[in-house]
PDB file of C-alpha atoms in Angstrom:
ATOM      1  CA  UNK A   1       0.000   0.000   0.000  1.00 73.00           C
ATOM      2  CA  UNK A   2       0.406   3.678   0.070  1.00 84.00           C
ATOM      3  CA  UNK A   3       1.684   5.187   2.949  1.00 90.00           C
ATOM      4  CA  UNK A   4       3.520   8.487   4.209  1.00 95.00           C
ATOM      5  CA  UNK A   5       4.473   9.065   7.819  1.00 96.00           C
ATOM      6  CA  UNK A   6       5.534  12.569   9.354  1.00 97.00           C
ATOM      7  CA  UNK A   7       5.477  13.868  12.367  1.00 97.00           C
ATOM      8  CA  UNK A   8       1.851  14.929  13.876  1.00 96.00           C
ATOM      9  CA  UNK A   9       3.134  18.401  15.409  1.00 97.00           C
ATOM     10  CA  UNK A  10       6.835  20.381  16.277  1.00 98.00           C
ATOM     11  CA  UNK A  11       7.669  23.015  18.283  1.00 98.00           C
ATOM     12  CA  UNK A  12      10.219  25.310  17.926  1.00 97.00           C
ATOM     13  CA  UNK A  13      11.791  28.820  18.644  1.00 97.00           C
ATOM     14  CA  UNK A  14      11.576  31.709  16.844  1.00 97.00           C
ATOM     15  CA  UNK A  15      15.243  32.518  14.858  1.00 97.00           C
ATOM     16  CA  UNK A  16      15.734  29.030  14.814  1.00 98.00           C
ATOM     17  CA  UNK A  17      16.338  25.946  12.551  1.00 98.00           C
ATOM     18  CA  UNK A  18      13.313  23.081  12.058  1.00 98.00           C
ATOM     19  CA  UNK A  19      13.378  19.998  10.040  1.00 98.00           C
ATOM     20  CA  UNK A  20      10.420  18.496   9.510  1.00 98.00           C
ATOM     21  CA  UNK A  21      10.953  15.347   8.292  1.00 98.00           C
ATOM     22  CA  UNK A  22       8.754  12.425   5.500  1.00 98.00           C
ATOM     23  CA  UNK A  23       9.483   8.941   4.772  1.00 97.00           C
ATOM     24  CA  UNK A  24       6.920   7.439   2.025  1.00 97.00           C
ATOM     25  CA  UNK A  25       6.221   4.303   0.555  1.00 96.00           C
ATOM     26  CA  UNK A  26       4.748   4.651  -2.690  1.00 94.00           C
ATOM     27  CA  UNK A  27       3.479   2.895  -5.951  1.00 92.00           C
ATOM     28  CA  UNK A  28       6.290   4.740  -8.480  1.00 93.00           C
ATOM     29  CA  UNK A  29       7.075   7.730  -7.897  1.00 94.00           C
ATOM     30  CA  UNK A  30       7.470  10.897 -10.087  1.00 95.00           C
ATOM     31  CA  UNK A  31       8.652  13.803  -7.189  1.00 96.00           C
ATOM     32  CA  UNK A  32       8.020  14.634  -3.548  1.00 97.00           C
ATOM     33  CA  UNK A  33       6.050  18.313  -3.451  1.00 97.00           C
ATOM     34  CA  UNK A  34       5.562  20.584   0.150  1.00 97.00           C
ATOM     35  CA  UNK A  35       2.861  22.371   0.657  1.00 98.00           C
ATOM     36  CA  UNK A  36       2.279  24.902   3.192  1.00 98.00           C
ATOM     37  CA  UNK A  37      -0.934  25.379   5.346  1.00 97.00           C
ATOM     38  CA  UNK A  38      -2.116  28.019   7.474  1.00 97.00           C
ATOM     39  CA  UNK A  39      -5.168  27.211   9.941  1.00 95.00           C
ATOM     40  CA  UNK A  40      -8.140  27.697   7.924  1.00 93.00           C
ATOM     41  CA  UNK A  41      -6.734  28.481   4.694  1.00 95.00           C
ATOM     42  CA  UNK A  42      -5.645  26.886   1.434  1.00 95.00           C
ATOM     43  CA  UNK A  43      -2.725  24.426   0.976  1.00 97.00           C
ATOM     44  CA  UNK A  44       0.360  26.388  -1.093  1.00 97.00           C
ATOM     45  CA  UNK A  45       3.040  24.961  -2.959  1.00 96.00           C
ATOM     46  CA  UNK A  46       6.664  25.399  -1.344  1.00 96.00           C
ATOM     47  CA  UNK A  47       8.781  23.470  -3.004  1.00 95.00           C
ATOM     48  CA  UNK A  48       9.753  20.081  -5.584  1.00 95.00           C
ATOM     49  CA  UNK A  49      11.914  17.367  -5.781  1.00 96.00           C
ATOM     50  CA  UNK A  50      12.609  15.242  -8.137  1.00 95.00           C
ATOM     51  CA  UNK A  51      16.312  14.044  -8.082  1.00 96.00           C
ATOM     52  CA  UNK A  52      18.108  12.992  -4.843  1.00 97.00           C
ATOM     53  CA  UNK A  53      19.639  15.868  -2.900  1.00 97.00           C
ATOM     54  CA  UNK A  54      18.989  19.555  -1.448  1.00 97.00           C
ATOM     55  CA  UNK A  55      16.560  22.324  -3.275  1.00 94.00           C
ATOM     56  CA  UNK A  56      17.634  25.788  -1.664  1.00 94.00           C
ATOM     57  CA  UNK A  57      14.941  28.642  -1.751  1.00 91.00           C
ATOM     58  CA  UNK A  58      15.290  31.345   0.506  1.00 94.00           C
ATOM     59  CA  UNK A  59      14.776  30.380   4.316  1.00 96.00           C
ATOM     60  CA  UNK A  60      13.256  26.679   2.945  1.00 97.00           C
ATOM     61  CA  UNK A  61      14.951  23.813   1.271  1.00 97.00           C
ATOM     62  CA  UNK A  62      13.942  20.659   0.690  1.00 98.00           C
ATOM     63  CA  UNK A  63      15.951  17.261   0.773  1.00 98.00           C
ATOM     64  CA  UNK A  64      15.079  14.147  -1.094  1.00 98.00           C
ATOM     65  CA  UNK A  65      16.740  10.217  -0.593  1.00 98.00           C
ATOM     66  CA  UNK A  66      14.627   8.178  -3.312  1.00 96.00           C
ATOM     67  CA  UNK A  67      16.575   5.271  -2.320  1.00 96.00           C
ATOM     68  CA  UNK A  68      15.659   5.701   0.975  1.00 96.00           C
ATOM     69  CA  UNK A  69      11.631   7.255   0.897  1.00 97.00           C
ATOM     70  CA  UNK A  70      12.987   9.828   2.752  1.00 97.00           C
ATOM     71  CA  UNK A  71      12.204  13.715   2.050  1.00 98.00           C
ATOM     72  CA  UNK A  72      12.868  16.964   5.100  1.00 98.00           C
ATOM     73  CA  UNK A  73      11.802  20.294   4.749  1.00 98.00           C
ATOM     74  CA  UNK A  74      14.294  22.975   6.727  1.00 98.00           C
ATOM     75  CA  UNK A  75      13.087  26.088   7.735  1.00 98.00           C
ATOM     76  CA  UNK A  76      15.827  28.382   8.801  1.00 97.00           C
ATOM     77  CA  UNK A  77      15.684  31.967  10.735  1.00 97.00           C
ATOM     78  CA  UNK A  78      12.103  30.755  12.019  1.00 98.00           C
ATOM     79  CA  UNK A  79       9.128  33.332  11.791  1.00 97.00           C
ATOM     80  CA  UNK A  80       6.032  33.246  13.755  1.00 97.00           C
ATOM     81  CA  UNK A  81       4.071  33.323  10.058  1.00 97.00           C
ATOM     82  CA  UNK A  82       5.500  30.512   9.924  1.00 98.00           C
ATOM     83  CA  UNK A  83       3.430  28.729  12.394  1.00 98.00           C
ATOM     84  CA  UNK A  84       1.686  26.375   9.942  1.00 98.00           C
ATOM     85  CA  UNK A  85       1.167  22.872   8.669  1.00 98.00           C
ATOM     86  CA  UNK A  86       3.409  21.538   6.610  1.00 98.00           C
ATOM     87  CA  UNK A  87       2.267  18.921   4.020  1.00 97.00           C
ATOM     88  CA  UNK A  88       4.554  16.087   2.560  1.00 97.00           C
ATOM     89  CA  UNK A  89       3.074  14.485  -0.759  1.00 96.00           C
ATOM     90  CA  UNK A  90       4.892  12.145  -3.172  1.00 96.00           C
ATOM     91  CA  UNK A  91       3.471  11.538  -6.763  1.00 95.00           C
ATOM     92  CA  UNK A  92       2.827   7.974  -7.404  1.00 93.00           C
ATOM     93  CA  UNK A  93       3.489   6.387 -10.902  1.00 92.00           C
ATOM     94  CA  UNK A  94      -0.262   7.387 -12.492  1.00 89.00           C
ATOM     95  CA  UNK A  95       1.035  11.002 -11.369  1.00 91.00           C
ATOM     96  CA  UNK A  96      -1.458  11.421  -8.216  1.00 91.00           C
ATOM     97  CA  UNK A  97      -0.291  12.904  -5.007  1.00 94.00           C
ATOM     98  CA  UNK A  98      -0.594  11.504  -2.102  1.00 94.00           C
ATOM     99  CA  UNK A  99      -0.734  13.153   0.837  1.00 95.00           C
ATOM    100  CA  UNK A 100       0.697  13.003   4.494  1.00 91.00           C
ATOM    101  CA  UNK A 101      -1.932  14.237   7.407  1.00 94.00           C
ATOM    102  CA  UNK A 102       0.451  17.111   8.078  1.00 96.00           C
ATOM    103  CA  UNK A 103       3.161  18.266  10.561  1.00 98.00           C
ATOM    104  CA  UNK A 104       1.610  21.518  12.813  1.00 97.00           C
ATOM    105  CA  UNK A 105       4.692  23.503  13.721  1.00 98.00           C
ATOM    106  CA  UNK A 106       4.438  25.560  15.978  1.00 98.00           C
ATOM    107  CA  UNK A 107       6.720  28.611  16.575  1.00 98.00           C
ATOM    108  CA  UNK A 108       7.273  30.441  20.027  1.00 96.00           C
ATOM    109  CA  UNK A 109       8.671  33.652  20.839  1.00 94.00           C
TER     110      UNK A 109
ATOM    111  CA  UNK B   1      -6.518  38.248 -10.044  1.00 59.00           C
ATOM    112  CA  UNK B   2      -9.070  35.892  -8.103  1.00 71.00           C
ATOM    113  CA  UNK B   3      -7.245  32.676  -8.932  1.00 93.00           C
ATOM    114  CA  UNK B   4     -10.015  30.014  -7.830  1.00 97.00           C
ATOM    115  CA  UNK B   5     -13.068  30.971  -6.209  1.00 96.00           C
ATOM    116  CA  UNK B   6     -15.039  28.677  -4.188  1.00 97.00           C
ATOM    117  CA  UNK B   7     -18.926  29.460  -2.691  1.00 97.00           C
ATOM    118  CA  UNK B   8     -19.698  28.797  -0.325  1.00 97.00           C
ATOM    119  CA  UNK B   9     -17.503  29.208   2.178  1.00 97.00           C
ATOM    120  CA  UNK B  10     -19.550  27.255   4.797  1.00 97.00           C
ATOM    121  CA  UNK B  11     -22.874  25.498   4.598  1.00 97.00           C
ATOM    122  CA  UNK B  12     -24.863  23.337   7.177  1.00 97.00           C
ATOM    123  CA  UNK B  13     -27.089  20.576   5.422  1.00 96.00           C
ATOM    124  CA  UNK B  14     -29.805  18.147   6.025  1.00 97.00           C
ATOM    125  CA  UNK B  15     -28.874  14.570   5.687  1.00 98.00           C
ATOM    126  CA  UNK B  16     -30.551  13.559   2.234  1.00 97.00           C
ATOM    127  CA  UNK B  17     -30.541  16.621   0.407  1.00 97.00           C
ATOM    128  CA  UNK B  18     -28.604  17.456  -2.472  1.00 97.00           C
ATOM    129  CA  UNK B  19     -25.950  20.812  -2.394  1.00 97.00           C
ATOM    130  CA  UNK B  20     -23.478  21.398  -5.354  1.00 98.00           C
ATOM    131  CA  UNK B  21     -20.168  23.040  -4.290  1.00 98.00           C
ATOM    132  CA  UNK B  22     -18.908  25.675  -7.223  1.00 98.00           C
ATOM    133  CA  UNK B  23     -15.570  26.092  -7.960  1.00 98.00           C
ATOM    134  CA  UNK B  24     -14.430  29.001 -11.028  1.00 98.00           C
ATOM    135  CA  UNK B  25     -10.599  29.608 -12.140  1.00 97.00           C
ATOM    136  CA  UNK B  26      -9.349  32.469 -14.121  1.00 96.00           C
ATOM    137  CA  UNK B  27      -6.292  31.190 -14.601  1.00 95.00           C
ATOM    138  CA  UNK B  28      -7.110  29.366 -17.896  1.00 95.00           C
ATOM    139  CA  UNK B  29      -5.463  26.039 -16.134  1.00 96.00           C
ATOM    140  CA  UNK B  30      -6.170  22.759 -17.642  1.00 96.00           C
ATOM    141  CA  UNK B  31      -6.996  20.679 -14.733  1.00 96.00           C
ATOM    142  CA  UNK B  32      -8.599  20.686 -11.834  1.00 97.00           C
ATOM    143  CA  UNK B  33      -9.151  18.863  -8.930  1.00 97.00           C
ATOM    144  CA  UNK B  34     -12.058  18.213  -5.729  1.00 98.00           C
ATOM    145  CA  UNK B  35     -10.342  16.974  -2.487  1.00 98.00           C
ATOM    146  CA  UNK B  36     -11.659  16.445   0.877  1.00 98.00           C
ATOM    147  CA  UNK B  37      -9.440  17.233   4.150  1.00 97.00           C
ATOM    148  CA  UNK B  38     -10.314  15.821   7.237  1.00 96.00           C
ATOM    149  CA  UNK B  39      -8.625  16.332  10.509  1.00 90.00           C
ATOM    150  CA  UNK B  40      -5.798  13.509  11.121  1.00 87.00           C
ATOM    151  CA  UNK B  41      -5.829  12.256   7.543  1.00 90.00           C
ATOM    152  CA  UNK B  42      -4.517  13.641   4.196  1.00 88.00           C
ATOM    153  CA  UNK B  43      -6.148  15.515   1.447  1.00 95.00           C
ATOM    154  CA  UNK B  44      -8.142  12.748  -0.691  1.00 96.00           C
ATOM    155  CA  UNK B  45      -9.140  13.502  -4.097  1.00 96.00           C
ATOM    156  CA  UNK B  46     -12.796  13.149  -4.945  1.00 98.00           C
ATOM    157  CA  UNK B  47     -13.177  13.913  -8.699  1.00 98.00           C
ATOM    158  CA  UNK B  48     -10.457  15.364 -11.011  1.00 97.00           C
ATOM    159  CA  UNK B  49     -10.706  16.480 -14.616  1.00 97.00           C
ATOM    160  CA  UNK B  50      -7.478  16.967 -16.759  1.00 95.00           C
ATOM    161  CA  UNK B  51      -9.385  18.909 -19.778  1.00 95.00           C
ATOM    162  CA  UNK B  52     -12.555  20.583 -20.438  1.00 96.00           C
ATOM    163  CA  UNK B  53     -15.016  17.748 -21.122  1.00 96.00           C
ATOM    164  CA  UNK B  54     -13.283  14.998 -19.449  1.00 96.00           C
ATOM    165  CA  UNK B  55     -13.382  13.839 -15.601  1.00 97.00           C
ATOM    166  CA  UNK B  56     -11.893  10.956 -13.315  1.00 96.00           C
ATOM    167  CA  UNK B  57     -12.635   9.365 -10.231  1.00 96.00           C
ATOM    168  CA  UNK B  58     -10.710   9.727  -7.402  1.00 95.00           C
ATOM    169  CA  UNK B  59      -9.463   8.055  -4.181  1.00 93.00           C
ATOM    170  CA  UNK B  60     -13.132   8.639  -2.741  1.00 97.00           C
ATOM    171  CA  UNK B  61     -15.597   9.054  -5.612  1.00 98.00           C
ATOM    172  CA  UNK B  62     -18.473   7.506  -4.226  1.00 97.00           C
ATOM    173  CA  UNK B  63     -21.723   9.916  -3.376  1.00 97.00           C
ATOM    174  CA  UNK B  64     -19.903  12.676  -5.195  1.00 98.00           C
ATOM    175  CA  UNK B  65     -20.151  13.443  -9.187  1.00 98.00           C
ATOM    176  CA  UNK B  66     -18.687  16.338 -11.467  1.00 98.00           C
ATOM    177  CA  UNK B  67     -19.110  18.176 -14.837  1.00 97.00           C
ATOM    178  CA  UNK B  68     -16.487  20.289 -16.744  1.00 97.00           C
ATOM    179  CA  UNK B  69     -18.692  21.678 -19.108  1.00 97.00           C
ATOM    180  CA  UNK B  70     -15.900  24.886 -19.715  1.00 97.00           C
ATOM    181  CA  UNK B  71     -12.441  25.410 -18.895  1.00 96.00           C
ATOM    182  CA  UNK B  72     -13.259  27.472 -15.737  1.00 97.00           C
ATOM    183  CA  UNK B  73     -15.645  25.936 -14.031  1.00 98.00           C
ATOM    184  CA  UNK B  74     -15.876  22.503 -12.074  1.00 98.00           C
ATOM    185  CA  UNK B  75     -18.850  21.995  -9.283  1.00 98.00           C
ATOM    186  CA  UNK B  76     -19.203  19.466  -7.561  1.00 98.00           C
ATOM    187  CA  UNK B  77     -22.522  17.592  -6.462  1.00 98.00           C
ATOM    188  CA  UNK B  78     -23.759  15.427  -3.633  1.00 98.00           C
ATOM    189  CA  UNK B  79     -26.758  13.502  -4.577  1.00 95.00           C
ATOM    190  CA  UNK B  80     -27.959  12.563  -1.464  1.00 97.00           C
ATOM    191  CA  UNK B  81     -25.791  14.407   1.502  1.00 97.00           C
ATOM    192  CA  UNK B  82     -24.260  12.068   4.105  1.00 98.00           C
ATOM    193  CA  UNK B  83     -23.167  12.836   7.384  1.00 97.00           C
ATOM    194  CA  UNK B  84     -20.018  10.846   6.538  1.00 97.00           C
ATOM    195  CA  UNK B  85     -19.506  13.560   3.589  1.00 98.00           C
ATOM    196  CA  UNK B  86     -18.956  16.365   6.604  1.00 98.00           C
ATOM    197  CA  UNK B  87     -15.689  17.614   5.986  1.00 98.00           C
ATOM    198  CA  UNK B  88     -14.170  20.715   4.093  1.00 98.00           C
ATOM    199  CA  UNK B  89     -13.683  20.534   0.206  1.00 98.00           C
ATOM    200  CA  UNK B  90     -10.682  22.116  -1.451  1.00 98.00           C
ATOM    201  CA  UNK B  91     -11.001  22.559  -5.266  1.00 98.00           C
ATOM    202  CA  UNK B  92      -7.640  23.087  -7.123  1.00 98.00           C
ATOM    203  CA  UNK B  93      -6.469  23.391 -10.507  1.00 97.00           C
ATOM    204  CA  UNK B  94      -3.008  22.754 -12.227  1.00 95.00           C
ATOM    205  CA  UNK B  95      -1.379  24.304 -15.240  1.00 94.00           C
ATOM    206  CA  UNK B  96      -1.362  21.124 -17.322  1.00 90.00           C
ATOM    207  CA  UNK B  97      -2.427  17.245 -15.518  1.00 90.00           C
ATOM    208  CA  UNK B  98       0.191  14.945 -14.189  1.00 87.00           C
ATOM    209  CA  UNK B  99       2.056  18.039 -11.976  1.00 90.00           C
ATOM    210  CA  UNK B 100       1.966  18.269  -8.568  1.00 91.00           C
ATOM    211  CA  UNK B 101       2.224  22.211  -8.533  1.00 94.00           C
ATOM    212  CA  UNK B 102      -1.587  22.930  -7.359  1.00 96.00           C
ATOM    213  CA  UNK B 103      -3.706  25.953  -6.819  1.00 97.00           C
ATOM    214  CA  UNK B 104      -6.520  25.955  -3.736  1.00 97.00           C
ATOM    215  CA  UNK B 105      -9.373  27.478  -3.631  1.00 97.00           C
ATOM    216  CA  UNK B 106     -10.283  28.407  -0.224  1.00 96.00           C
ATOM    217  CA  UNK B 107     -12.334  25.867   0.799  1.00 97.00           C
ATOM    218  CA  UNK B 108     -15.806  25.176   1.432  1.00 98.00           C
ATOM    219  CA  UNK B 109     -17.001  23.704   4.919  1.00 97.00           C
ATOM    220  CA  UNK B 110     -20.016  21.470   4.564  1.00 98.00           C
ATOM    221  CA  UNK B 111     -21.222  20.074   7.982  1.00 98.00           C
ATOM    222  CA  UNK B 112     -24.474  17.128   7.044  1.00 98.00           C
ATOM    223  CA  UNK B 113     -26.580  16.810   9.986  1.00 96.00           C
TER     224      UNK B 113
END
């Protein structure tokens, strides 16, 4: 079967450094994608990978090990906006995403 | 620049009637998608369409159905409302199908009683 696994909820200070990490077991797979998701608001896209390694942009990056099912998002120089849910979703082989239940970070002065 | 507007936002309905959930992009994407998100478990898609004209079933079709009659608009409809079908329904839409690079709507809250 289908499965990703990520943390339920994180805490962490503002200023600093969060990984929130994703293993996934998946039928194929064609990229890992993070979304972002503020309490009662839409999911949006952060960030795509596709080959094994680190995509930098701006305070996020994103790691993927395919070998491995293994994908972290790192948020550095932590903001209270960004006090959020982060999303982990692999694309299978017929291209559908399938989503993780979500990691609530939560930031604190 | 509205992106994807959904309506409505929230709605409280009687088990057994029907409701349709709209969802209109101006973004002149090719797909779009209906997902349901409920609290401990993923998004699940419903009902997706990759063209104008054309839809798919989803991880969780059942009790739901869709039309694409145009490129911007893709409601979706619940026959017979469920209390099982409380949850909030995102509608996205993508470029072109087969990318995981997705635009929300807002969402739309239905609670069946």
């Amino acid at each position: 079967g289908q499965n990703i696994d990520q943390p339920t909820e994180m805490t962490a200070t503002e200023g600093a450094i969060v990984q929130i990490n994703c293993t996934y077991q998946t039928s194929g797979f064609n990229g890992l994608f993070w979304y972002q998701q503020h309490a009662g608001e839409a999911p949006t896209f952060l960030s795509y990978n596709v080959l094994d390694g680190l995509e930098e942009k701006g305070r996020f990056s994103s790691f993927l090990s395919r070998s491995k099912g293994y994908s972290y998002l790192l948020l550095k120089e932590l903001q209270m906006k960004d006090s959020a849910s982060y999303l982990c979703a692999p694309m299978d082989s017929n291209y559908q995403l399938i989503w993780g239940a979500g990691t609530k970070l939560i930031i604190k002065p | 620049i509205a992106g994807i507007t959904q309506a409505p936002t929230s709605q409280i309905l009687a088990a057994g009637r029907r409701m349709t959930l709209r969802c209109t992009q101006d973004m002149r994407h090719n797909a779009m998608y209906w997902y349901r998100q409920d609290l401990g478990l993923g998004l699940r898609l419903i009902h997706y369409s990759n063209t104008a004209g054309t839809t798919g079933k989803g991880e969780v079709p059942d009790g739901y159905s869709v039309s694409r009659a145009n490129t911007d608009d893709f409601p979706l409809t619940l026959a017979s409302a469920v209390p099982s079908q409380t949850s909030v329904y995102f509608c996205a839409s993508s470029l072109v199908p087969d990318t995981g690079e997705l635009f929300f709507g807002e969402g739309s809250r239905l609670t069946v009683l």
